[in-house]
Amino acid sequence: MKKTRKSEIPEVVIQLGIKIKEVIDDNQLKQREVAHDAEMDVENLRKYIKGTQEMKISTLFKIAQSLKIKPSDLIKDL
């Protein structure tokens, strides 16, 4: 049985996922390598990229570090 959310996912979460995917694609990285470097499960990273799951600020920092960019680069212009 699929879970249903109590509230809609904010647009900014979806945009953040798109931004993460763009950085991964632009740098020709593999999602599993980024997830490994960020010390997370690749399925969770995919949920963040799809915008179906919100992340903690600590997770944002881990993802940014694995992408070798500043966290502010991911959230600017959102």
PDB file of C-alpha atoms in Angstrom:
ATOM      1  CA  MET A   1       0.000   0.000   0.000  1.00  0.00           C
ATOM      2  CA  LYS A   2       1.411   3.361  -1.030  1.00  0.00           C
ATOM      3  CA  LYS A   3       1.760   6.062   1.600  1.00  0.00           C
ATOM      4  CA  THR A   4       0.000   9.359   1.098  1.00  0.00           C
ATOM      5  CA  ARG A   5       1.448  12.656   2.285  1.00  0.00           C
ATOM      6  CA  LYS A   6      -0.391  14.807   4.769  1.00  0.00           C
ATOM      7  CA  SER A   7       0.633  17.928   2.852  1.00  0.00           C
ATOM      8  CA  GLU A   8       1.788  18.801  -0.637  1.00  0.00           C
ATOM      9  CA  ILE A   9       5.512  18.847  -1.361  1.00  0.00           C
ATOM     10  CA  PRO A  10       6.701  22.461  -1.537  1.00  0.00           C
ATOM     11  CA  GLU A  11       7.789  23.640  -4.986  1.00  0.00           C
ATOM     12  CA  VAL A  12      11.209  24.577  -3.597  1.00  0.00           C
ATOM     13  CA  VAL A  13      11.855  20.890  -2.745  1.00  0.00           C
ATOM     14  CA  ILE A  14      11.124  19.921  -6.345  1.00  0.00           C
ATOM     15  CA  GLN A  15      13.368  22.709  -7.664  1.00  0.00           C
ATOM     16  CA  LEU A  16      16.196  21.634  -5.346  1.00  0.00           C
ATOM     17  CA  GLY A  17      15.962  18.101  -6.743  1.00  0.00           C
ATOM     18  CA  ILE A  18      16.155  19.445 -10.281  1.00  0.00           C
ATOM     19  CA  LYS A  19      19.227  21.497  -9.341  1.00  0.00           C
ATOM     20  CA  ILE A  20      20.974  18.471  -7.800  1.00  0.00           C
ATOM     21  CA  LYS A  21      20.228  16.409 -10.925  1.00  0.00           C
ATOM     22  CA  GLU A  22      21.620  19.175 -13.158  1.00  0.00           C
ATOM     23  CA  VAL A  23      24.883  19.292 -11.200  1.00  0.00           C
ATOM     24  CA  ILE A  24      25.196  15.497 -11.343  1.00  0.00           C
ATOM     25  CA  ASP A  25      24.530  15.462 -15.104  1.00  0.00           C
ATOM     26  CA  ASP A  26      26.753  18.490 -15.852  1.00  0.00           C
ATOM     27  CA  ASN A  27      29.675  16.840 -14.075  1.00  0.00           C
ATOM     28  CA  GLN A  28      28.950  13.435 -15.639  1.00  0.00           C
ATOM     29  CA  LEU A  29      28.673  11.791 -12.239  1.00  0.00           C
ATOM     30  CA  LYS A  30      26.765   8.669 -11.303  1.00  0.00           C
ATOM     31  CA  GLN A  31      23.989   8.942  -8.735  1.00  0.00           C
ATOM     32  CA  ARG A  32      25.280   5.933  -6.828  1.00  0.00           C
ATOM     33  CA  GLU A  33      28.752   7.507  -6.515  1.00  0.00           C
ATOM     34  CA  VAL A  34      27.257  10.766  -5.222  1.00  0.00           C
ATOM     35  CA  ALA A  35      25.100   8.824  -2.761  1.00  0.00           C
ATOM     36  CA  HIS A  36      28.104   6.801  -1.588  1.00  0.00           C
ATOM     37  CA  ASP A  37      30.210   9.936  -1.084  1.00  0.00           C
ATOM     38  CA  ALA A  38      27.309  11.548   0.805  1.00  0.00           C
ATOM     39  CA  GLU A  39      27.006   8.425   2.972  1.00  0.00           C
ATOM     40  CA  MET A  40      23.411   7.750   1.998  1.00  0.00           C
ATOM     41  CA  ASP A  41      21.380   5.140   0.197  1.00  0.00           C
ATOM     42  CA  VAL A  42      21.063   5.744  -3.540  1.00  0.00           C
ATOM     43  CA  GLU A  43      17.276   5.314  -3.304  1.00  0.00           C
ATOM     44  CA  ASN A  44      17.075   8.217  -0.856  1.00  0.00           C
ATOM     45  CA  LEU A  45      19.159  10.385  -3.192  1.00  0.00           C
ATOM     46  CA  ARG A  46      16.780   9.499  -6.021  1.00  0.00           C
ATOM     47  CA  LYS A  47      13.805  10.541  -3.887  1.00  0.00           C
ATOM     48  CA  TYR A  48      15.478  13.900  -3.223  1.00  0.00           C
ATOM     49  CA  ILE A  49      16.204  14.338  -6.930  1.00  0.00           C
ATOM     50  CA  LYS A  50      12.603  13.496  -7.867  1.00  0.00           C
ATOM     51  CA  GLY A  51      11.399  15.931  -5.233  1.00  0.00           C
ATOM     52  CA  THR A  52       9.304  13.297  -3.490  1.00  0.00           C
ATOM     53  CA  GLN A  53      11.153  13.536  -0.190  1.00  0.00           C
ATOM     54  CA  GLU A  54      12.266  16.555   1.811  1.00  0.00           C
ATOM     55  CA  MET A  55      15.781  16.548   3.230  1.00  0.00           C
ATOM     56  CA  LYS A  56      17.404  17.761   6.407  1.00  0.00           C
ATOM     57  CA  ILE A  57      19.895  20.583   6.197  1.00  0.00           C
ATOM     58  CA  SER A  58      22.659  18.143   7.184  1.00  0.00           C
ATOM     59  CA  THR A  59      21.751  16.004   4.156  1.00  0.00           C
ATOM     60  CA  LEU A  60      21.943  19.061   1.903  1.00  0.00           C
ATOM     61  CA  PHE A  61      25.465  19.702   3.185  1.00  0.00           C
ATOM     62  CA  LYS A  62      26.505  16.063   2.607  1.00  0.00           C
ATOM     63  CA  ILE A  63      25.166  16.101  -0.954  1.00  0.00           C
ATOM     64  CA  ALA A  64      26.876  19.421  -1.706  1.00  0.00           C
ATOM     65  CA  GLN A  65      30.155  18.115  -0.294  1.00  0.00           C
ATOM     66  CA  SER A  66      29.924  14.973  -2.435  1.00  0.00           C
ATOM     67  CA  LEU A  67      29.298  17.206  -5.482  1.00  0.00           C
ATOM     68  CA  LYS A  68      32.308  19.358  -4.480  1.00  0.00           C
ATOM     69  CA  ILE A  69      30.234  22.539  -4.359  1.00  0.00           C
ATOM     70  CA  LYS A  70      28.940  24.860  -1.640  1.00  0.00           C
ATOM     71  CA  PRO A  71      25.459  24.193  -0.252  1.00  0.00           C
ATOM     72  CA  SER A  72      24.584  27.765  -1.215  1.00  0.00           C
ATOM     73  CA  ASP A  73      25.213  26.868  -4.878  1.00  0.00           C
ATOM     74  CA  LEU A  74      22.341  24.382  -4.651  1.00  0.00           C
ATOM     75  CA  ILE A  75      19.837  26.703  -3.018  1.00  0.00           C
ATOM     76  CA  LYS A  76      20.548  30.025  -4.696  1.00  0.00           C
ATOM     77  CA  ASP A  77      17.885  31.164  -7.163  1.00  0.00           C
ATOM     78  CA  LEU A  78      15.281  28.722  -5.834  1.00  0.00           C
TER      79      LEU A  78
END
